[in-house]
Structure formats: C-alpha cells, structure tokens
Coordinates of C-alpha atoms (C1' of nucleotides) in Angstrom, one line a residue:
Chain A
X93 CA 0.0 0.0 0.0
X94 CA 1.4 3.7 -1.0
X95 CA 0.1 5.0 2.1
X96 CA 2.6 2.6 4.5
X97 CA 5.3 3.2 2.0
X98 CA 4.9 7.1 2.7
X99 CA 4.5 6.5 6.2
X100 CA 7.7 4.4 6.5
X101 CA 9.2 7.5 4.4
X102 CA 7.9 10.1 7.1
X103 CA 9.5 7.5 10.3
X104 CA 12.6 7.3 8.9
X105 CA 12.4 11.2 7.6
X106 CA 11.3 11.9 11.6
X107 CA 13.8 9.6 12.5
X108 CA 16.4 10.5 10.9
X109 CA 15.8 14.4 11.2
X110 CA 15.8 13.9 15.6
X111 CA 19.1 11.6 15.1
X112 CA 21.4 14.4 13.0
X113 CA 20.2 16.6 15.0
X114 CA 20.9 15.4 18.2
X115 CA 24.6 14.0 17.2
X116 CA 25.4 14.9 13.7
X117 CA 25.7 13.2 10.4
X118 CA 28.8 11.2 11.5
X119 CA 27.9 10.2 15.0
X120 CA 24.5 8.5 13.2
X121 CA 24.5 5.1 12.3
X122 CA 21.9 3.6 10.1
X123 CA 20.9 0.7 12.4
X124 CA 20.2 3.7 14.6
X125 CA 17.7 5.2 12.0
X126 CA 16.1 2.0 11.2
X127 CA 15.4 1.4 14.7
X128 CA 14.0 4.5 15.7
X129 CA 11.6 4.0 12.5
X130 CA 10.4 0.3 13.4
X131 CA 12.6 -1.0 11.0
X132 CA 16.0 -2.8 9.8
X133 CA 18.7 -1.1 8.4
X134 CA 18.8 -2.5 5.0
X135 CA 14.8 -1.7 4.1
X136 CA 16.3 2.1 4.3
X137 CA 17.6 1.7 1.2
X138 CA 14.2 0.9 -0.5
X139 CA 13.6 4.8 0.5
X140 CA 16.8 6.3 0.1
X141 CA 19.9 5.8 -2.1
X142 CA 22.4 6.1 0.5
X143 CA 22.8 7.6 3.9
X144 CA 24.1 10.9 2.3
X145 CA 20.8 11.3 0.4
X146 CA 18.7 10.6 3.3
X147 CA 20.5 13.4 4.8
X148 CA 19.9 15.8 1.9
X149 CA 16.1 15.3 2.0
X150 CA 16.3 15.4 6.3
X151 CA 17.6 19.2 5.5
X152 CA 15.9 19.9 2.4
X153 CA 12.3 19.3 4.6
X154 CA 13.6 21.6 7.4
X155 CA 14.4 24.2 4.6
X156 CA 11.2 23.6 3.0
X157 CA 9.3 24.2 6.6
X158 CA 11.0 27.1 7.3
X159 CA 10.5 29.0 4.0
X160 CA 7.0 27.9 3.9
X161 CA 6.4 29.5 7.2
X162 CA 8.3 32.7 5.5
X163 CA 7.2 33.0 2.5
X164 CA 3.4 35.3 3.6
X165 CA 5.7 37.5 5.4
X166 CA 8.0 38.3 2.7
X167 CA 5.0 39.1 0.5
X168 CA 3.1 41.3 2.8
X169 CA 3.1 44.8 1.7
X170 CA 3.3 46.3 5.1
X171 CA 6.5 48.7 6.1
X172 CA 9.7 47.0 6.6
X173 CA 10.4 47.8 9.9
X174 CA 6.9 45.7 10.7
X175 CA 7.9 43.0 7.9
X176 CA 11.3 42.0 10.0
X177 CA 9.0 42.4 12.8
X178 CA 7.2 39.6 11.5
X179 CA 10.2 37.3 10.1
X180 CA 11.6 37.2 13.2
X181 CA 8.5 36.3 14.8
X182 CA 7.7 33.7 12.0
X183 CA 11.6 32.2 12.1
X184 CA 11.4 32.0 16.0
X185 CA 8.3 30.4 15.7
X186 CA 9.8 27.8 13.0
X187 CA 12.6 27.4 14.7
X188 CA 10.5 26.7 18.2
X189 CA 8.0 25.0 17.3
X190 CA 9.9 21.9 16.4
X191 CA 12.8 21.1 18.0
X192 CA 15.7 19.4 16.2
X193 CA 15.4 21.9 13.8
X194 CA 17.8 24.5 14.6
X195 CA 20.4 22.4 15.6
X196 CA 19.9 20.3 12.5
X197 CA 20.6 23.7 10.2
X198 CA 23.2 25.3 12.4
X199 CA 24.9 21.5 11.6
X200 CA 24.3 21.3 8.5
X201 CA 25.8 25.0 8.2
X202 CA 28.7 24.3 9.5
X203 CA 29.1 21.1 8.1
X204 CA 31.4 20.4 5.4
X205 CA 29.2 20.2 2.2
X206 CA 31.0 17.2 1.3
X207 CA 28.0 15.6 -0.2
X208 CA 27.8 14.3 -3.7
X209 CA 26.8 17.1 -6.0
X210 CA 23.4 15.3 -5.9
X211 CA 20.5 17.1 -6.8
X212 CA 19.0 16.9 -3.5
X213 CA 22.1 19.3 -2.3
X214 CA 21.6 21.7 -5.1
X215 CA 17.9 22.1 -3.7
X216 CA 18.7 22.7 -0.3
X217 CA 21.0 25.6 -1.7
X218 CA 18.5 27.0 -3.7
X219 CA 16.2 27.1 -0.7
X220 CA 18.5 28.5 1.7
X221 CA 19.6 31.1 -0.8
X222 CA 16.0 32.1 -1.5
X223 CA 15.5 32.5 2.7
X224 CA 18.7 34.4 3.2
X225 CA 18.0 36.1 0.0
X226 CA 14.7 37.4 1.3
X227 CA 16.3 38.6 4.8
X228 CA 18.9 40.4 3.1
X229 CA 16.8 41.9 0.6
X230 CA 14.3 43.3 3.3
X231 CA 17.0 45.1 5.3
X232 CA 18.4 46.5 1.8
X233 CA 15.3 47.5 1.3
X234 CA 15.1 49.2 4.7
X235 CA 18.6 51.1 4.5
X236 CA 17.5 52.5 0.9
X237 CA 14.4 53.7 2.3
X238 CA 15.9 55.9 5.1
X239 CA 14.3 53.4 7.7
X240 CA 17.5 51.4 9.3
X241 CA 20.9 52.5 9.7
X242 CA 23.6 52.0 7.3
X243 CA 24.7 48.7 8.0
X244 CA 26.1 46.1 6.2
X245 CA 23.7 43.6 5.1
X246 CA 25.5 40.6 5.1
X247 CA 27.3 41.2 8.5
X248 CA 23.6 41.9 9.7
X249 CA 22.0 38.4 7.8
X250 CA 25.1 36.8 9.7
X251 CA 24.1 38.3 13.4
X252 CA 20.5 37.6 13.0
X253 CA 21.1 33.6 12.1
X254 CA 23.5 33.6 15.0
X255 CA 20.4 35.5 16.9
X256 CA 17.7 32.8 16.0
X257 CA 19.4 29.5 14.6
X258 CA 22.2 29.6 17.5
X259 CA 19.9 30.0 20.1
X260 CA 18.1 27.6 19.8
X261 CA 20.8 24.9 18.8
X262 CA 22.8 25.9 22.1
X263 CA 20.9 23.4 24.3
X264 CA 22.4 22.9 27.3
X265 CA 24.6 25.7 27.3
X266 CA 21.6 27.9 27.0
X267 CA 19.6 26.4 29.3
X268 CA 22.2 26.6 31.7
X269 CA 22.2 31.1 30.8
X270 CA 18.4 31.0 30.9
X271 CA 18.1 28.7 33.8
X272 CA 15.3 27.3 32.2
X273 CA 14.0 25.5 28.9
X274 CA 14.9 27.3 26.0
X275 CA 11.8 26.1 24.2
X276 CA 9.4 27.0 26.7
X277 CA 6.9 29.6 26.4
X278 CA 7.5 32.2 28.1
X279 CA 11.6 32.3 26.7
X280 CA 10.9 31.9 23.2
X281 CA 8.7 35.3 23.9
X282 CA 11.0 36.6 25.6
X283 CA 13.6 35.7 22.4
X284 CA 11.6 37.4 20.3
X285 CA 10.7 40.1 21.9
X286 CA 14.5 40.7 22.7
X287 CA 15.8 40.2 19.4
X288 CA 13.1 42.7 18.4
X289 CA 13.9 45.4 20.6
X290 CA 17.7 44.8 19.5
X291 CA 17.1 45.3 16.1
X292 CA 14.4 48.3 16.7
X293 CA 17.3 50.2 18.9
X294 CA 20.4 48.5 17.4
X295 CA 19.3 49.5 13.3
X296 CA 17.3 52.9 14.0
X297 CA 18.8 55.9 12.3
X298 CA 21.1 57.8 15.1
X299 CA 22.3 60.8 16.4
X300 CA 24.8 59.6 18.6
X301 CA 28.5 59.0 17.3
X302 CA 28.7 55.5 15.8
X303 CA 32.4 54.8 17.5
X304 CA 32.4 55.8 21.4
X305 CA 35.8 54.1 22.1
X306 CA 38.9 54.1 20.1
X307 CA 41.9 52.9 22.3
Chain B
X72 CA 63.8 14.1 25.1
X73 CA 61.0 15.8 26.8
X74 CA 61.4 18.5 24.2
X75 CA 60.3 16.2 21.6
X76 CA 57.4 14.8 23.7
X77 CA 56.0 18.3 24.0
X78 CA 56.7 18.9 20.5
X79 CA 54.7 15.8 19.2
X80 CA 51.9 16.3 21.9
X81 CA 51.5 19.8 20.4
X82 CA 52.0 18.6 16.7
X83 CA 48.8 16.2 17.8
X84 CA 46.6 18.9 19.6
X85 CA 47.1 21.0 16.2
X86 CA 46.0 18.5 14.0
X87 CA 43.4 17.2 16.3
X88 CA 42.2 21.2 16.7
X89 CA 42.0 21.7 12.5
X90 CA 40.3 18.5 11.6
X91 CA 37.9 18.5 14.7
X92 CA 37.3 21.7 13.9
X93 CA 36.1 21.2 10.0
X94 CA 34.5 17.3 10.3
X95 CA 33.5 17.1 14.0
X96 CA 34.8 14.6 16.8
X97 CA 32.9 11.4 15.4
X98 CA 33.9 12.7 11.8
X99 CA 37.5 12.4 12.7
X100 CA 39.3 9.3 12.8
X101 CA 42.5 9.0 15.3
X102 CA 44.4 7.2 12.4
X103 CA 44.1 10.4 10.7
X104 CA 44.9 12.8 13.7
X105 CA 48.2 10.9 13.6
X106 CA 49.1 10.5 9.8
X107 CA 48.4 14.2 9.6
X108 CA 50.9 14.7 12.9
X109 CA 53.6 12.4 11.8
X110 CA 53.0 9.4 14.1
X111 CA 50.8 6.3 13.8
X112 CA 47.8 5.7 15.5
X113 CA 48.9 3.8 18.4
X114 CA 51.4 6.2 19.3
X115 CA 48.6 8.3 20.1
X116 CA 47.4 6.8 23.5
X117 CA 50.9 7.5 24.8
X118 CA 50.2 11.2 25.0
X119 CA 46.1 11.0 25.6
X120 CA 43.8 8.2 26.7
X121 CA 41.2 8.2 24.9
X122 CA 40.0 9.9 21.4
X123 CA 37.7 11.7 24.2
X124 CA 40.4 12.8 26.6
X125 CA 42.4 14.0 23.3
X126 CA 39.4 16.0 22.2
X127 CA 38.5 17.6 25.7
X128 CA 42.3 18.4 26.2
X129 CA 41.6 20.1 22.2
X130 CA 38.6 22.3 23.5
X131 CA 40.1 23.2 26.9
X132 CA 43.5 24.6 24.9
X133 CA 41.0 26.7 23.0
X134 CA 39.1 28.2 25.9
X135 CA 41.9 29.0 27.5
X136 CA 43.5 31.1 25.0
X137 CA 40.2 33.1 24.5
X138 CA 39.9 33.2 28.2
X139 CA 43.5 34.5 28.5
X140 CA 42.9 37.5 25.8
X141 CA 39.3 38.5 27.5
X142 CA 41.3 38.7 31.2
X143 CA 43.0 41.8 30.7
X144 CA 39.8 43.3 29.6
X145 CA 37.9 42.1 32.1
X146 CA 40.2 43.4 34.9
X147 CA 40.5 47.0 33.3
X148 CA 38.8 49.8 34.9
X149 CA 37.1 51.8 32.3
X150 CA 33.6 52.3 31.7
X151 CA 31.4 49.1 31.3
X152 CA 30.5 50.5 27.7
X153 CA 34.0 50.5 26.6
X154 CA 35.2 47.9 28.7
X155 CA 32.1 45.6 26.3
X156 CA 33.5 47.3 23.0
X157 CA 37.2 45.9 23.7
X158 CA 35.5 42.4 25.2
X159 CA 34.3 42.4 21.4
X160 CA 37.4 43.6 19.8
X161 CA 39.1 40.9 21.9
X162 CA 36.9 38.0 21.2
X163 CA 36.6 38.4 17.5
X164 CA 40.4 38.8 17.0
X165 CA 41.2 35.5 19.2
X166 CA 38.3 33.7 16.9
X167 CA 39.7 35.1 13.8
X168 CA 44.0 35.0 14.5
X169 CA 42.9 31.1 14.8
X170 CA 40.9 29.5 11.9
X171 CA 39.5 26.7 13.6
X172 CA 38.8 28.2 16.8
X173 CA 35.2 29.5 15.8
X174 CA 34.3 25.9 14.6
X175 CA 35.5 24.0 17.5
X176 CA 33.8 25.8 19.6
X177 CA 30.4 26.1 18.2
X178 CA 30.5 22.7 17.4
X179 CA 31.4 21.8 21.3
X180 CA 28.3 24.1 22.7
X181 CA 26.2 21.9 20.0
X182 CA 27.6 18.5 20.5
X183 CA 26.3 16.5 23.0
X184 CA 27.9 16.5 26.6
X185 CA 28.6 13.0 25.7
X186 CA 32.2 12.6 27.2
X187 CA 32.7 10.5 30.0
X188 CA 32.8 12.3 33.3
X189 CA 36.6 13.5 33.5
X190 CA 38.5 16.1 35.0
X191 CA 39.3 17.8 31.6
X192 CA 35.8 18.3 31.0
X193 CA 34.8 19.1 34.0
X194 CA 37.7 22.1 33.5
X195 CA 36.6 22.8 30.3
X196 CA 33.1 23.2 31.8
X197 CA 34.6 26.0 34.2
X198 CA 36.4 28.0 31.5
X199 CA 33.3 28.5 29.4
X200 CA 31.7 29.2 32.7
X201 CA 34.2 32.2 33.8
X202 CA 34.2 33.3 30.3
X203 CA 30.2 33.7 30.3
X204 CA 29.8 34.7 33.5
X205 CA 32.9 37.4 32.5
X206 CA 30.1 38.7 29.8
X207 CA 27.7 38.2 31.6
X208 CA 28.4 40.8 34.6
X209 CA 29.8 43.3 32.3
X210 CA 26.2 43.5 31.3
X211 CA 24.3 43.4 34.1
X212 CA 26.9 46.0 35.8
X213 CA 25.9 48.2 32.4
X214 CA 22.4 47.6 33.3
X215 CA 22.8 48.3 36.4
X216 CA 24.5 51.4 36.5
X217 CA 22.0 52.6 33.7
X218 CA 24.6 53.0 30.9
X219 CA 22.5 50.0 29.1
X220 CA 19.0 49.2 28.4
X221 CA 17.4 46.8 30.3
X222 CA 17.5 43.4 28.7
X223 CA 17.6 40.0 29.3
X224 CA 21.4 39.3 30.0
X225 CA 21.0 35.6 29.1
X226 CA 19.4 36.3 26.1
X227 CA 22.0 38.9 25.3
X228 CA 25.0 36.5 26.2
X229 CA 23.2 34.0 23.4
X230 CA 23.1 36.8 21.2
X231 CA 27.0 37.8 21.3
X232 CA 27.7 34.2 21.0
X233 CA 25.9 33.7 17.8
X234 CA 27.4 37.2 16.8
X235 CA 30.6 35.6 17.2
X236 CA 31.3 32.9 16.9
X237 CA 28.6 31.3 14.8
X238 CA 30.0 34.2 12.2
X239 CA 33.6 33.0 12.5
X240 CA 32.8 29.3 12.4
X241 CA 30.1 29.9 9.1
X242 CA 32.7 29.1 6.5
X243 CA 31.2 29.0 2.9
X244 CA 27.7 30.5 3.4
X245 CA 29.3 33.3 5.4
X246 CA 32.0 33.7 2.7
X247 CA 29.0 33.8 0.1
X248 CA 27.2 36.3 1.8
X249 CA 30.0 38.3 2.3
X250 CA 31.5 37.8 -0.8
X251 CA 34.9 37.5 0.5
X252 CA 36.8 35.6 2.9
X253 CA 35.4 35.7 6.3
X254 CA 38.9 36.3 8.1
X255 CA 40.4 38.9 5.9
X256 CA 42.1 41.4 7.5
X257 CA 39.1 43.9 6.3
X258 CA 36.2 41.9 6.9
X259 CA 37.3 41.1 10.7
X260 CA 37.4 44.9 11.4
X261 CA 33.9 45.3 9.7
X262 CA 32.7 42.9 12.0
X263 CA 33.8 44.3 14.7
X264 CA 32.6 47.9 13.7
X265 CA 29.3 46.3 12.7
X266 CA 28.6 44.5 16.1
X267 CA 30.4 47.1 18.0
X268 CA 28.0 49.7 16.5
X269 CA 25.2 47.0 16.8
X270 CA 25.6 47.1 20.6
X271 CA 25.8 50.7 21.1
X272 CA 22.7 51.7 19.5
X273 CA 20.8 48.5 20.5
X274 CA 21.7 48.8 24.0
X275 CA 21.6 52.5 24.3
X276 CA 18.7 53.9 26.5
X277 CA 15.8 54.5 24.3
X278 CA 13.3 56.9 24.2
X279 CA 11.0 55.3 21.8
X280 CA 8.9 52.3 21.9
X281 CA 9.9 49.6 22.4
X282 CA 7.4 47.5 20.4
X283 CA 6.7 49.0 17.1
X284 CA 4.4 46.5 15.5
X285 CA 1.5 43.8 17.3
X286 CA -0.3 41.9 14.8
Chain C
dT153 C1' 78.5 -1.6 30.0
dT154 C1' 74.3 -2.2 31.6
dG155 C1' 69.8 -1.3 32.9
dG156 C1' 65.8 1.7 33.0
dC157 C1' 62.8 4.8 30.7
dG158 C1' 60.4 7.6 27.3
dC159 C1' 58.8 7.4 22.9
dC160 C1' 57.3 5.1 18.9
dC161 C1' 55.9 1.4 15.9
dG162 C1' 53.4 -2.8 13.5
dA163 C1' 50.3 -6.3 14.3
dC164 C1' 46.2 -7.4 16.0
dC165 C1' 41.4 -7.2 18.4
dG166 C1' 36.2 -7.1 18.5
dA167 C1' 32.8 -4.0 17.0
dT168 C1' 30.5 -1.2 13.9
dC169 C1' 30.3 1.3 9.7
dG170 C1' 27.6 2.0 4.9
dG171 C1' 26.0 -0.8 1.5
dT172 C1' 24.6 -5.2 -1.3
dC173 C1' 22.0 -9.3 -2.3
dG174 C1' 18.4 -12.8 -2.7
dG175 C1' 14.5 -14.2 -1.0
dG176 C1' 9.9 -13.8 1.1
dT177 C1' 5.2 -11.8 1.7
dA178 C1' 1.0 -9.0 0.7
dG179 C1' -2.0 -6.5 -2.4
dA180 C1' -3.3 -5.1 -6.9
dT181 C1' -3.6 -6.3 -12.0
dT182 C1' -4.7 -9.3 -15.7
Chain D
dA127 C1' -4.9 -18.6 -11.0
dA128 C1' -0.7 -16.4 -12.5
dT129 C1' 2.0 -12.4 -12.5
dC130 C1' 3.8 -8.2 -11.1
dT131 C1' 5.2 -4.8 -7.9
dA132 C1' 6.2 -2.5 -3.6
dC133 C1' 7.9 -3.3 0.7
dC134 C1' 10.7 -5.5 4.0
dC135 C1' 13.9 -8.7 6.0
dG136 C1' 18.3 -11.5 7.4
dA137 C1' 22.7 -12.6 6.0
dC138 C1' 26.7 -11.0 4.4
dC139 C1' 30.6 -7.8 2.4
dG140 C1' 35.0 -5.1 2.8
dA141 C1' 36.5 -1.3 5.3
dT142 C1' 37.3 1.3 9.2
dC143 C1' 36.5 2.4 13.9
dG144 C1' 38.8 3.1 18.9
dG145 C1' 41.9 0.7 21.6
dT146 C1' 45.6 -3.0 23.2
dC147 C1' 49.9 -5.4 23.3
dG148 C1' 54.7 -6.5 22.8
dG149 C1' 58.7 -5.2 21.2
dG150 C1' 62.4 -2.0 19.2
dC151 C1' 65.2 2.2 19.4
dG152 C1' 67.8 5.9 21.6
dC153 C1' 68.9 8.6 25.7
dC154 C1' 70.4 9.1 30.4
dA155 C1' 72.0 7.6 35.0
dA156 C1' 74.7 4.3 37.4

DNA sequence: TTGGCGCCCGACCGATCGGTCGGGTAGATT
DNA sequence: AATCTACCCGACCGATCGGTCGGGCGCCAA
C-alpha cells in the first residue's frame, strides 16, 4: 500500500531528522535510523539511495518548513520595519515549534558540504539562498528607504542567524544562561521580543557617534 | 627528550584542533589525527587516553587562550561601555587569529555532553563558565549602573555568542554572503565595527517604543 | 657496560560502519 | 490462478572504527 510506504518514508524522515540533530551526520548510524523507525537497516535503502541522500532530503524538509512558514511574510506589503517584525517572529516560531530543527541547520551550516553534487544538495541551496535572500533583501530594502541605519547587510543576515538558529541549537549551554528550557513559552517570547527590541534600537537611524571608544 | 614529547603532543593537539574543527569529533578518525601529525595511530594513546580525553584536552586549549585574551579586559577599569567594545574587539580577534577556533567551539556548545565524566571536562566546563559569566556581569553592571538598556542578560550573552562565533565558524555560506573571505584582514574589522555599533545603539537607552508593531 | 625509561611502531582485536543481495510476503492487476 | 510490484527482512561484504599489546630504538643515569 502507497500509504505505508509514505509512512515508512515520514518515520525514517522523523527519525532521521531527531538523530542528526541530536549527534550529527557522522555520530548516526543507520541501524540507529532504522530502529527508531520500526525498522531494519537494509529496508532504508528501498527509500533512500544512501545515507548521504537521506540526509539531503532530512535538511531539504527543514528548509522547505522554514521558508514555507516565510514565504506570507516576505510578501506582505506592510512597512519594513513591521515586515522584519514579523520574520523574526515567523523564524522563532519555525525554529521553536519543532525542535531538532535548529540544531539540525546550524549542523548542517557548518558542516562540510562534502556531499555528492546530488540534486538533492543543489535544492537545499536554492532554498536556503532564497530565505537568506529574502532577509537580506528586506533590510536592503530598509537602508534605501531611510528606515535602518547603514549597516552592512551581510554582516547583519550573519548576526540575525546567529540571533535565532544559534539559540536555539545551544541546548544545554543555553539552558544553563536562561536557567530554564529554552523552548518554553515564556523564553521563546522573551527571544523574540529581545531580538526585536535589538534590532528596533540596534538599526534605527542615530544621532549619537557610531564609534564611542577608540583605544 | 622531553622536548620532543612536548613537541609531538602539540604537533597532535594541532592536527586534532583543525580537523575536529572542519568534520567534528565522530567525523574524525585517530588514524588520521596521527598521519596528519607524523605518528601512527597507536602512538597516540601515549600522549592521551582516549579519542575523548584528546578532544576535551583540544577544546580546553582553545578556551583557555580566548579566556587569556578576554582577562585583561575584564580586569581593566574603564567604563562598562568601553570595557564591552574591547571584550568584542578581543573576542573576535582571538576567533579570527585562529581559523579553527570559531568551529570548534560552536560545534562543542552543540555537541552533545557526551564525554565521559573526566577532569578535563569538567575544566573545560569551568572556563566556558568564567568566560560567560565574564560577559555576563559586564552587562548586568551596564544595566545596572544605567549605561545600558534593560535586557535580558541571558538572552544577550546567546546573542554575542551567535554574533561571534557562529559568524567566524560559518565558512562558505558566510564567505558567500559576504562575498569574500570571512577572516580577511578587512572583513574582521567590519565585523567588529558592525557589532560594536550593533551594541551601542541597540543597548543605548531608548526613548522610543519599544514595540513597534502587534499583529 | 648495563639497565631503566620515554617514545614510537606494526600487528592485532572485536565492534561497527555504509551498502549489497536474494529471497519472502501481501496486495493489486490481468 | 498467475503475475507483477512494492515493501521488508536476514545474512553477508570489505573497510574502518577506537583501543591493546609486545617489542624496538635511543637517551640518560649508574
């Protein structure tokens, strides 16, 4: 039946996903996937070509999440200050609202893209180049139009992944700073709302000197 | 000789350092930490234990020389705002003056605590700890003494972090957005500027609202 | 000269790695 | 009823994993 084929597909995919996550694309074994998934290593390959592939797909679903939950914002025709409002908000949320997640991307970000120029790979670039695409286009967007600051754009695309994506891949560490669960409630309001205020200070035009210390 | 002991246990921790640092511990393989030091496998375990012992004694060398260029800082007796401008400076010259530094770390706040309860963890555990907390009380001194806004000084500690080191330890994507290489002499002062300007308008007493848009 | 010691090596260990292969079973098609 | 196909399994492959062991080589003290 299709429908237990896709749903083997989606175990291992859930599987698989929670696994890299938790200990990276080296430190899985299969027979660790096919376990997890209620089943034995070698039927994995009646899903996927190789472990590398499964991989691919694992990110290239994350990707696919995250710019889904993206995409309305970067078409809403509201000001930009209130659009990065909202893309903040909608990549906290993305990022919260499922766990392995940002671990799995700040991995796979730092990760040596060693993988076989498969086309799987090439999508997950094209995906993550469209979301970081659409960040860096809104705060270009912003510095033309006289709302933020001058800043440079990639430095600023760079500091807001590190705001979101790092955060909430720094488990313990960050549990330890918050002295509670990073993915509760109240802290991934208070995440947003502090990143927010950040960027509403940090890129409004000023009047104060830029540089207040040169030693 | 003990001068050639101490020259191969070094020759190993810098191998170890560079390829921990671009494939991750379980990525790594200990025949290759010693090909790529000279020695052969075995010869290994008469310097280190264990692969684990090898990597802790990798991450605690690392924290210690960021900890030993943010000490000065720390101790000076300027004002909290300057004093968290050179902190920066400081931090972003010991990631970038050591390629893999930026990697290693990040990848050791997302790996899992995994290594066996032993005294070079547990010291390792204690740098990051001074380092943090260093940050931590510049901020909520600034705070305090009403030089900075009042924010969450967890969530502001997160946010350097990712700042940082997630920057430093991006590799290609970072080098894409930026168009350059990431530790060019150029591109590390931006970075600086960028976060050090970051900070002083995004922590700088507002007289605004704080909360510009609420869908 | 003779031990002892620090350093290093090659050979070897059991375990696990990603991946292949052939067969078995259930459901749909003809 | 026969066939086909999708799915899954157990057995097996060569390679590599972290780690052990016994011995060899060179230096230093006695």
């Amino acid at each position: 039946m299709a429908n237990d084929s896709l749903h083997s597909r989606e175990k291992i995919l859930d599987a698989a996903e929670a696994l890299f996550a938790r200990r990276g694309y080296t430190g899985v074994g299969l027979r660790e996937v096919a376990e997890a998934s209620g089943l034995v290593k070698s039927s994995l390959f009646h899903h996927f070509r190789s472990k590398a592939q499964l991989y691919c797909e694992v990110i290239a679903r994350v990707l696919d999440r995250i710019q889904l939950q993206l995409a309305p914002v970067f078409a809403s025709r509201v000001g930009v200050a209130e659009r990065l409002d909202r893309i903040i908000e909608a990549l906290i949320d993305a990022l919260a609202e499922h766990p392995p997640t940002a671990r799995l991307l700040l991995r796979s970000l730092v990760e040596e893209g060693d993988f076989d120029s498969a086309e799987e790979a090439q999508r997950v670039d094209e995906t993550l180049a469209e979301i970081l695409d659409g960040i860096g286009g809104l705060l270009r967007e912003g510095v033309k139009a006289g709302v933020f600051r001058r800043v440079s754009v990639p430095h600023m695309v760079q500091t807001l992944i590190g705001a979101t994506v790092y955060h909430f891949a720094s488990g313990d560490l960050g549990e330890g700073l918050l002295g509670r669960p990073i993915l509760c409630a109240e802290e991934v309001r208070r995440r947003k709302r502090e990143i927010q205020n950040l960027l509403h200070n940090g890129l409004a035009l000023n009047s104060s000197p830029q540089v207040l210390s040169e030693a």
